[in-house]
Tab-separated table of C-alpha atoms and ligand atoms in Angstrom:
chain	number	residue	atom	x	y	z
A	1	UNK	CA	-1.272	-56.713	46.679
A	2	UNK	CA	-1.769	-59.179	43.858
A	3	UNK	CA	1.277	-60.437	41.917
A	4	UNK	CA	3.399	-57.826	43.743
A	5	UNK	CA	1.255	-55.034	42.396
A	6	UNK	CA	-1.103	-52.678	44.137
A	7	UNK	CA	-4.759	-53.156	43.237
A	8	UNK	CA	-6.968	-50.792	41.246
A	9	UNK	CA	-10.754	-51.025	41.052
A	10	UNK	CA	-13.188	-48.934	39.049
A	11	UNK	CA	-16.507	-49.285	37.303
A	12	UNK	CA	-19.116	-47.619	35.151
A	13	UNK	CA	-22.831	-47.987	34.894
A	14	UNK	CA	-24.311	-49.413	31.739
A	15	UNK	CA	-27.060	-46.841	31.860
A	16	UNK	CA	-27.517	-44.473	28.942
A	17	UNK	CA	-24.868	-43.727	26.360
A	18	UNK	CA	-21.401	-43.059	27.678
A	19	UNK	CA	-20.228	-39.488	27.307
A	20	UNK	CA	-16.939	-37.770	26.695
A	21	UNK	CA	-17.036	-36.967	30.440
A	22	UNK	CA	-16.924	-40.679	31.283
A	23	UNK	CA	-14.025	-41.120	28.894
A	24	UNK	CA	-11.903	-38.147	29.929
A	25	UNK	CA	-12.800	-38.314	33.625
A	26	UNK	CA	-12.333	-42.036	34.080
A	27	UNK	CA	-11.623	-44.413	31.204
A	28	UNK	CA	-8.599	-42.482	29.918
A	29	UNK	CA	-6.970	-42.644	33.362
A	30	UNK	CA	-7.768	-46.331	33.650
A	31	UNK	CA	-5.638	-46.937	30.592
A	32	UNK	CA	-2.752	-44.822	31.889
A	33	UNK	CA	-2.748	-46.689	35.216
A	34	UNK	CA	-3.350	-50.177	33.910
A	35	UNK	CA	0.300	-51.273	33.646
A	36	UNK	CA	1.221	-50.121	37.108
A	37	UNK	CA	-1.619	-51.844	38.991
A	38	UNK	CA	-3.446	-55.153	39.122
A	39	UNK	CA	-6.743	-53.865	37.721
A	40	UNK	CA	-10.395	-54.791	38.067
A	41	UNK	CA	-12.789	-52.921	35.785
A	42	UNK	CA	-16.407	-53.758	36.286
A	43	UNK	CA	-19.531	-53.071	34.293
A	44	UNK	CA	-21.688	-52.260	37.314
A	45	UNK	CA	-25.016	-53.576	36.067
A	46	UNK	CA	-26.327	-54.130	39.619
A	47	UNK	CA	-26.089	-50.406	40.242
A	48	UNK	CA	-28.047	-49.744	37.059
A	49	UNK	CA	-31.273	-51.301	38.315
A	50	UNK	CA	-31.630	-48.688	41.065
A	51	UNK	CA	-33.385	-46.851	38.233
A	52	UNK	CA	-35.937	-48.739	36.096
A	53	UNK	CA	-34.379	-50.344	33.027
A	54	UNK	CA	-35.665	-52.171	29.996
A	55	UNK	CA	-34.067	-55.629	30.517
A	56	UNK	CA	-33.133	-56.142	26.870
A	57	UNK	CA	-31.615	-52.711	26.549
A	58	UNK	CA	-29.683	-53.107	29.788
A	59	UNK	CA	-28.213	-56.420	28.639
A	60	UNK	CA	-27.207	-54.892	25.323
A	61	UNK	CA	-25.689	-51.814	26.905
A	62	UNK	CA	-23.778	-53.856	29.447
A	63	UNK	CA	-22.141	-55.841	26.648
A	64	UNK	CA	-21.463	-52.692	24.650
A	65	UNK	CA	-19.785	-51.147	27.685
A	66	UNK	CA	-17.633	-54.190	28.310
A	67	UNK	CA	-16.594	-54.119	24.645
A	68	UNK	CA	-15.846	-50.427	24.919
A	69	UNK	CA	-13.458	-50.979	27.837
A	70	UNK	CA	-11.460	-53.314	25.613
A	71	UNK	CA	-11.731	-51.079	22.546
A	72	UNK	CA	-10.423	-48.147	24.580
A	73	UNK	CA	-7.188	-50.049	25.130
A	74	UNK	CA	-7.598	-52.134	28.284
A	75	UNK	CA	-6.048	-55.515	27.594
A	76	UNK	CA	-8.526	-58.096	28.958
A	77	UNK	CA	-5.761	-60.660	29.375
A	78	UNK	CA	-4.046	-58.385	31.895
A	79	UNK	CA	-6.996	-56.437	33.315
A	80	UNK	CA	-9.981	-58.157	34.852
A	81	UNK	CA	-12.942	-56.809	32.880
A	82	UNK	CA	-16.201	-58.322	34.080
A	83	UNK	CA	-19.897	-57.860	34.899
A	84	UNK	CA	-20.649	-57.039	38.524
A	85	UNK	CA	-23.714	-59.335	38.420
A	86	UNK	CA	-21.465	-62.330	37.610
A	87	UNK	CA	-19.724	-62.040	40.971
A	88	UNK	CA	-22.165	-62.691	43.788
A	89	UNK	CA	-19.637	-61.479	46.369
A	90	UNK	CA	-20.624	-57.893	45.539
A	91	UNK	CA	-24.150	-58.435	46.835
A	92	UNK	CA	-23.047	-60.541	49.789
A	93	UNK	CA	-20.484	-58.034	51.013
A	94	UNK	CA	-22.946	-55.246	50.397
A	95	UNK	CA	-25.418	-56.826	52.804
A	96	UNK	CA	-22.785	-57.087	55.509
A	97	UNK	CA	-21.557	-53.529	55.003
A	98	UNK	CA	-25.139	-52.228	55.092
A	99	UNK	CA	-25.031	-53.224	58.734
A	100	UNK	CA	-21.962	-51.024	59.263
A	101	UNK	CA	-23.289	-47.916	57.516
A	102	UNK	CA	-25.518	-45.314	59.138
A	103	UNK	CA	-28.729	-43.953	57.663
A	104	UNK	CA	-27.433	-40.455	58.407
A	105	UNK	CA	-24.382	-41.060	56.203
A	106	UNK	CA	-26.511	-42.242	53.299
A	107	UNK	CA	-28.956	-39.371	53.770
A	108	UNK	CA	-26.138	-36.921	53.126
A	109	UNK	CA	-25.183	-38.342	49.719
A	110	UNK	CA	-25.822	-35.702	47.066
A	111	UNK	CA	-26.269	-38.288	44.308
A	112	UNK	CA	-29.111	-39.871	46.289
A	113	UNK	CA	-30.749	-36.478	46.715
A	114	UNK	CA	-30.384	-35.687	43.001
A	115	UNK	CA	-31.588	-39.072	41.821
A	116	UNK	CA	-34.529	-39.224	44.179
A	117	UNK	CA	-35.640	-35.795	42.978
A	118	UNK	CA	-35.348	-37.008	39.391
A	119	UNK	CA	-37.104	-40.347	39.983
A	120	UNK	CA	-39.639	-39.251	42.586
A	121	UNK	CA	-41.970	-42.130	41.617
A	122	UNK	CA	-39.316	-44.750	42.405
A	123	UNK	CA	-37.268	-43.872	45.469
A	124	UNK	CA	-36.339	-47.454	46.235
A	125	UNK	CA	-34.114	-48.807	49.007
A	126	UNK	CA	-31.469	-49.751	46.412
A	127	UNK	CA	-31.105	-46.128	45.392
A	128	UNK	CA	-30.537	-45.277	49.042
A	129	UNK	CA	-27.983	-48.016	49.712
A	130	UNK	CA	-26.285	-47.593	46.314
A	131	UNK	CA	-23.097	-46.161	47.925
A	132	UNK	CA	-22.772	-49.271	50.119
A	133	UNK	CA	-22.762	-51.477	47.024
A	134	UNK	CA	-20.119	-49.188	45.574
A	135	UNK	CA	-18.045	-49.480	48.755
A	136	UNK	CA	-18.413	-53.259	48.528
A	137	UNK	CA	-17.174	-53.254	44.913
A	138	UNK	CA	-14.013	-51.507	45.966
A	139	UNK	CA	-13.368	-53.277	49.282
A	140	UNK	CA	-14.094	-56.729	47.855
A	141	UNK	CA	-10.879	-56.475	45.836
A	142	UNK	CA	-8.862	-54.741	48.550
A	143	UNK	CA	-8.295	-51.890	46.108
A	144	UNK	CA	-5.547	-49.386	46.857
A	145	UNK	CA	-6.641	-46.902	44.230
A	146	UNK	CA	-9.934	-45.973	42.550
A	147	UNK	CA	-9.755	-43.703	39.494
A	148	UNK	CA	-12.992	-41.700	39.204
A	149	UNK	CA	-14.305	-38.282	38.243
A	150	UNK	CA	-14.935	-35.655	40.920
A	151	UNK	CA	-18.647	-36.498	41.139
A	152	UNK	CA	-17.805	-39.836	42.807
A	153	UNK	CA	-15.600	-38.338	45.544
A	154	UNK	CA	-18.321	-38.322	48.181
A	155	UNK	CA	-18.936	-42.047	47.623
A	156	UNK	CA	-15.210	-42.676	47.900
A	157	UNK	CA	-15.033	-40.833	51.221
A	158	UNK	CA	-17.876	-42.962	52.523
A	159	UNK	CA	-16.095	-46.112	51.340
A	160	UNK	CA	-13.024	-45.081	53.330
A	161	UNK	CA	-15.151	-44.393	56.414
A	162	UNK	CA	-16.845	-47.795	56.197
A	163	UNK	CA	-13.486	-49.561	55.735
A	164	UNK	CA	-11.940	-47.745	58.683
A	165	UNK	CA	-14.960	-48.423	60.873
A	166	UNK	CA	-14.879	-52.128	60.043
A	167	UNK	CA	-11.108	-52.320	60.572
A	168	UNK	CA	-11.369	-50.590	63.926
A	169	UNK	CA	-13.752	-53.309	65.126
A	170	UNK	CA	-12.190	-56.395	63.531
A	171	UNK	CA	-8.533	-55.569	62.814
A	172	UNK	CA	-6.977	-54.958	59.419
A	173	UNK	CA	-9.544	-56.547	57.144
A	174	UNK	CA	-9.837	-53.987	54.345
A	175	UNK	CA	-7.320	-51.912	52.458
A	176	UNK	CA	-8.441	-48.294	52.801
A	177	UNK	CA	-8.604	-47.028	49.198
A	178	UNK	CA	-7.475	-43.691	47.770
A	179	UNK	CA	-9.316	-41.909	44.981
A	180	UNK	CA	-7.348	-41.086	41.863
A	181	UNK	CA	-8.609	-37.934	40.199
A	182	UNK	CA	-6.939	-36.969	36.917
A	183	UNK	CA	-5.326	-33.544	36.608
A	184	UNK	CA	-7.514	-32.605	33.661
A	185	UNK	CA	-10.951	-33.801	32.670
A	186	UNK	CA	-12.106	-34.755	36.195
A	187	UNK	CA	-15.283	-32.758	35.680
A	188	UNK	CA	-16.361	-32.178	32.101
A	189	UNK	CA	-19.354	-29.884	31.935
A	190	UNK	CA	-22.408	-29.852	29.676
A	191	UNK	CA	-21.855	-28.057	26.362
A	192	UNK	CA	-25.256	-26.426	26.740
A	193	UNK	CA	-25.026	-25.487	30.419
A	194	UNK	CA	-21.418	-25.299	31.594
A	195	UNK	CA	-22.496	-25.043	35.232
A	196	UNK	CA	-23.803	-28.640	35.088
A	197	UNK	CA	-21.710	-31.775	34.577
A	198	UNK	CA	-21.931	-33.569	31.256
A	199	UNK	CA	-24.186	-36.499	32.011
A	200	UNK	CA	-25.515	-39.643	30.343
A	201	UNK	CA	-28.947	-38.834	31.702
A	202	UNK	CA	-29.132	-35.238	30.402
A	203	UNK	CA	-32.369	-34.768	28.485
A	204	UNK	CA	-30.759	-32.389	26.015
A	205	UNK	CA	-28.500	-34.513	23.756
A	206	UNK	CA	-26.659	-31.389	22.577
A	207	UNK	CA	-25.164	-30.960	26.041
A	208	UNK	CA	-23.189	-34.197	25.775
A	209	UNK	CA	-20.791	-35.727	23.290
A	210	UNK	CA	-21.528	-39.442	23.256
A	211	UNK	CA	-18.623	-41.760	22.668
A	212	UNK	CA	-20.354	-43.260	19.650
A	213	UNK	CA	-21.420	-39.932	18.074
A	214	UNK	CA	-20.315	-39.708	14.447
A	215	UNK	CA	-17.829	-36.969	13.440
A	216	UNK	CA	-20.510	-34.675	11.953
A	217	UNK	CA	-22.564	-34.819	15.134
A	218	UNK	CA	-19.477	-34.100	17.251
A	219	UNK	CA	-18.559	-31.082	15.113
A	220	UNK	CA	-22.131	-29.784	15.202
A	221	UNK	CA	-22.407	-30.119	19.003
A	222	UNK	CA	-19.071	-28.347	19.506
A	223	UNK	CA	-20.039	-25.493	17.206
A	224	UNK	CA	-23.260	-25.053	19.164
A	225	UNK	CA	-21.526	-25.117	22.551
A	226	UNK	CA	-22.598	-22.276	24.825
A	227	UNK	CA	-19.823	-19.723	25.450
A	228	UNK	CA	-20.111	-15.998	26.258
A	229	UNK	CA	-19.720	-12.564	24.711
A	230	UNK	CA	-16.196	-11.900	26.008
A	231	UNK	CA	-14.677	-12.910	22.671
A	232	UNK	CA	-11.394	-14.058	24.212
A	233	UNK	CA	-10.099	-17.538	24.875
A	234	UNK	CA	-8.980	-17.431	28.490
A	235	UNK	CA	-8.952	-20.094	31.185
A	236	UNK	CA	-10.955	-18.555	34.008
A	237	UNK	CA	-14.066	-19.214	36.096
A	238	UNK	CA	-15.876	-16.161	34.701
A	239	UNK	CA	-15.986	-17.940	31.315
A	240	UNK	CA	-17.235	-21.429	32.254
A	241	UNK	CA	-18.157	-22.452	28.697
A	242	UNK	CA	-14.756	-21.538	27.264
A	243	UNK	CA	-13.004	-23.029	30.296
A	244	UNK	CA	-14.804	-26.321	29.730
A	245	UNK	CA	-13.816	-26.378	26.055
A	246	UNK	CA	-10.196	-25.704	27.048
A	247	UNK	CA	-10.390	-28.576	29.559
A	248	UNK	CA	-11.692	-30.875	26.837
A	249	UNK	CA	-8.979	-29.743	24.424
A	250	UNK	CA	-6.281	-30.265	27.092
A	251	UNK	CA	-7.537	-33.706	28.040
A	252	UNK	CA	-7.670	-34.807	24.388
A	253	UNK	CA	-4.221	-33.467	23.458
A	254	UNK	CA	-2.334	-33.709	26.787
A	255	UNK	CA	-1.547	-29.979	26.503
A	256	UNK	CA	-1.768	-27.568	29.430
A	257	UNK	CA	-4.349	-24.794	29.674
A	258	UNK	CA	-1.567	-22.190	29.292
A	259	UNK	CA	-0.404	-23.775	26.063
A	260	UNK	CA	-3.930	-23.823	24.677
A	261	UNK	CA	-4.558	-20.200	25.624
A	262	UNK	CA	-1.333	-19.212	23.822
A	263	UNK	CA	-2.189	-21.357	20.800
A	264	UNK	CA	-5.558	-19.620	20.341
A	265	UNK	CA	-4.616	-16.077	21.354
A	266	UNK	CA	-6.372	-13.621	19.048
A	267	UNK	CA	-8.524	-16.342	17.422
A	268	UNK	CA	-12.324	-16.361	17.467
A	269	UNK	CA	-14.653	-18.783	19.205
A	270	UNK	CA	-15.651	-20.298	15.846
A	271	UNK	CA	-12.090	-21.424	15.078
A	272	UNK	CA	-11.582	-22.674	18.606
A	273	UNK	CA	-14.792	-24.720	18.618
A	274	UNK	CA	-13.824	-26.290	15.294
A	275	UNK	CA	-10.415	-27.220	16.731
A	276	UNK	CA	-12.039	-28.721	19.834
A	277	UNK	CA	-14.379	-30.779	17.630
A	278	UNK	CA	-11.462	-32.023	15.570
A	279	UNK	CA	-9.415	-33.221	18.541
A	280	UNK	CA	-12.456	-35.008	19.962
A	281	UNK	CA	-13.024	-36.757	16.633
A	282	UNK	CA	-9.356	-37.751	16.484
A	283	UNK	CA	-9.647	-39.361	19.936
A	284	UNK	CA	-13.025	-41.044	19.430
A	285	UNK	CA	-12.780	-42.274	15.826
A	286	UNK	CA	-10.186	-45.026	16.507
A	287	UNK	CA	-12.206	-46.073	19.554
A	288	UNK	CA	-15.383	-46.333	17.493
A	289	UNK	CA	-13.640	-48.355	14.772
A	290	UNK	CA	-12.307	-50.766	17.371
A	291	UNK	CA	-15.755	-51.166	18.974
A	292	UNK	CA	-17.196	-52.035	15.559
A	293	UNK	CA	-14.455	-54.619	14.969
A	294	UNK	CA	-14.759	-56.242	18.393
A	295	UNK	CA	-18.548	-56.395	18.315
A	296	UNK	CA	-18.286	-58.856	15.446
A	297	UNK	CA	-16.040	-61.178	17.443
A	298	UNK	CA	-18.665	-62.806	19.652
A	299	UNK	CA	-16.555	-65.841	20.567
A	300	UNK	CA	-13.666	-63.687	21.763
A	301	UNK	CA	-15.839	-61.376	23.878
A	302	UNK	CA	-17.677	-64.384	25.361
A	303	UNK	CA	-14.381	-65.960	26.371
A	304	UNK	CA	-13.300	-62.734	28.088
A	305	UNK	CA	-16.607	-62.597	29.973
A	306	UNK	CA	-16.232	-66.169	31.182
A	307	UNK	CA	-12.545	-66.119	32.119
A	308	UNK	CA	-12.586	-62.775	33.841
A	309	UNK	CA	-15.695	-63.584	35.869
A	310	UNK	CA	-13.811	-66.622	37.194
A	311	UNK	CA	-10.795	-64.517	38.074
A	312	UNK	CA	-12.920	-61.838	39.772
A	313	UNK	CA	-14.828	-64.507	41.723
A	314	UNK	CA	-11.589	-66.017	42.951
A	315	UNK	CA	-10.352	-62.767	44.532
A	316	UNK	CA	-13.820	-61.727	45.711
A	317	UNK	CA	-14.315	-65.020	47.539
A	318	UNK	CA	-11.020	-64.576	49.388
A	319	UNK	CA	-12.135	-61.268	50.893
A	320	UNK	CA	-15.688	-62.406	51.483
A	321	UNK	CA	-14.634	-65.525	53.434
A	322	UNK	CA	-12.385	-63.402	55.615
A	323	UNK	CA	-15.181	-60.909	56.322
A	324	UNK	CA	-17.739	-63.637	57.019
A	325	UNK	CA	-15.401	-65.194	59.594
A	326	UNK	CA	-14.763	-61.839	61.233
A	327	UNK	CA	-18.447	-61.049	61.724
A	328	UNK	CA	-19.126	-64.492	63.162
A	329	UNK	CA	-20.781	-66.516	60.403
A	330	UNK	CA	-20.252	-70.273	60.949
A	331	UNK	CA	-17.516	-71.990	58.914
A	332	UNK	CA	-18.656	-73.970	55.907
A	333	UNK	CA	-18.270	-77.751	56.143
A	334	UNK	CA	-16.333	-78.910	53.048
B	401	TYM	P1	-20.867	-43.389	36.300
B	401	TYM	O1	-21.249	-44.603	35.524
B	401	TYM	O2	-21.872	-42.316	36.480
B	401	TYM	O3	-19.593	-42.726	35.655
B	401	TYM	C1	-18.435	-43.493	35.326
B	401	TYM	C2	-17.184	-42.670	35.585
B	401	TYM	O4	-17.206	-41.464	34.802
B	401	TYM	C3	-16.975	-40.333	35.635
B	401	TYM	N1	-17.737	-39.188	35.087
B	401	TYM	C4	-17.196	-38.012	34.755
B	401	TYM	N2	-15.935	-37.557	34.808
B	401	TYM	C5	-15.708	-36.282	34.380
B	401	TYM	N3	-16.670	-35.476	33.894
B	401	TYM	C6	-17.950	-35.900	33.814
B	401	TYM	N4	-18.890	-35.091	33.318
B	401	TYM	C7	-18.267	-37.221	34.261
B	401	TYM	N5	-19.407	-37.951	34.317
B	401	TYM	C8	-19.063	-39.154	34.832
B	401	TYM	C9	-17.483	-40.760	37.007
B	401	TYM	O5	-16.899	-39.998	38.035
B	401	TYM	C10	-17.061	-42.202	37.049
B	401	TYM	O6	-15.703	-42.314	37.444
B	401	TYM	N6	-21.173	-45.006	41.007
B	401	TYM	C11	-20.339	-44.994	39.802
B	401	TYM	C12	-20.013	-46.363	39.290
B	401	TYM	C13	-19.373	-47.252	40.280
B	401	TYM	C14	-18.022	-47.217	40.711
B	401	TYM	C15	-17.880	-48.284	41.630
B	401	TYM	C16	-16.957	-46.384	40.397
B	401	TYM	C17	-19.971	-48.304	40.929
B	401	TYM	N7	-19.084	-48.924	41.719
B	401	TYM	C18	-16.674	-48.522	42.286
B	401	TYM	C19	-15.736	-46.629	41.042
B	401	TYM	C20	-15.607	-47.676	41.951
B	401	TYM	C21	-21.076	-44.246	38.710
B	401	TYM	O7	-22.275	-44.173	38.700
B	401	TYM	O8	-20.276	-43.814	37.715
C-alpha cells in the first residue's frame, strides 16, 4: 500500500508504433484504474534492447511513448510515469531474481519461442531472461494489480511463481500481484489475419491500426479488413474477422456485443466497417491532438521525467534494500 491505496504497475515497450491493440488492451484500462490505485506506468526501454534497436530511434520512441501516456489521460502529477532505464533497481532486482528462476520455466515462455524464431540471428540471453526483468518491474513496486492484454498472462503467472518462491524462503517480502484483464479488447486481432494478434511488429501495416494513423488511413484499413462470405454481423468464433471488428467497436464505444449485433442487424459489411472506422477515429483523434500539443512543451515533459524518476527510485530502493538484506548482502555503511 502507498498512501492507503493498493499499487498498480504496468508498462509498454517503446518498440515500433503503438497499435490500437495496445490502447484497447492496456492503456484504456490504465486510465480507468488510475484513480483507484497508486500507479506506476513505465516506458520499458530496457526490455526493448532484447531486440536490436537504432539508438536514436529508440530514444525518440521512448519519449513519444511517455508523452502518449500523458496524452491518453494519465495525470503525471498523480501517476508515476517514468523510464525504466532511469531506475537502476529494475536491473538490480532482476539479477537477484534470475537466481530464483529456473531455466525450464523460461524455456516454456511462448513469447521467447516466438521472438527467437523471428530473430534467429540474435537469440541473446536478455531475450531469454526478459520475463525475469518483467517480474522485477512488478515486484519492485509491490504491485497488487497489473493491467495487461491476454498475451502477457504467461509472464504474469511466472511473476507470481517467482514471488511466491521467494516469499516461501524469506518470509513475506513481495506482494503477489494479480493480472487485470479488461472485459473487452484484451486481445485485438490483426485486421488482415484475424487469427493473429494485432502487433507492433507485424510486417503488413494494413493489419494494424497505429495510434498515430490519420483518419483517412484508419478508414482505409478498416474498409480493407478481412471478413468472410457469411454476410451477417454476428459475434461468433466461426467469423473471427467480424468478431474482432465487433470487439473493437465495443471497446471504443463501451457497448456490449449484443447491442452491436442488434444495431447492425440486416446491414452489410461495408456499412459496419465504416462505422468501426468512425468510432476508432473518434477515440484516436483527441489523443493525437493532445500528443501534438504536449510534444511542443519540452520543459513540462522534462520536468515530469525528472520528478517521476525520483519518485520511482524512492519506492524501488525501499524494496531493493529489503531484498538485498534478505538474501544476505552486507549492509551499507552510511
Ligand atoms: P507490449 O509493449 O508488447 O504491449 C503493451 C501492452 O499492450 C497489450 N497488447 C494488446 N492487448 C490487446 N490486444 C493486442 N493485440 C495487444 N497487443 C499488445 C499487452 O498485453 C501489454 O499489456 N512485456 C510487456 C511490457 C512489460 C510489462 C512489464 C507489462 C514489461 N514489464 C510489467 C506489465 C508489467 C510487453 O512487451 O508489452
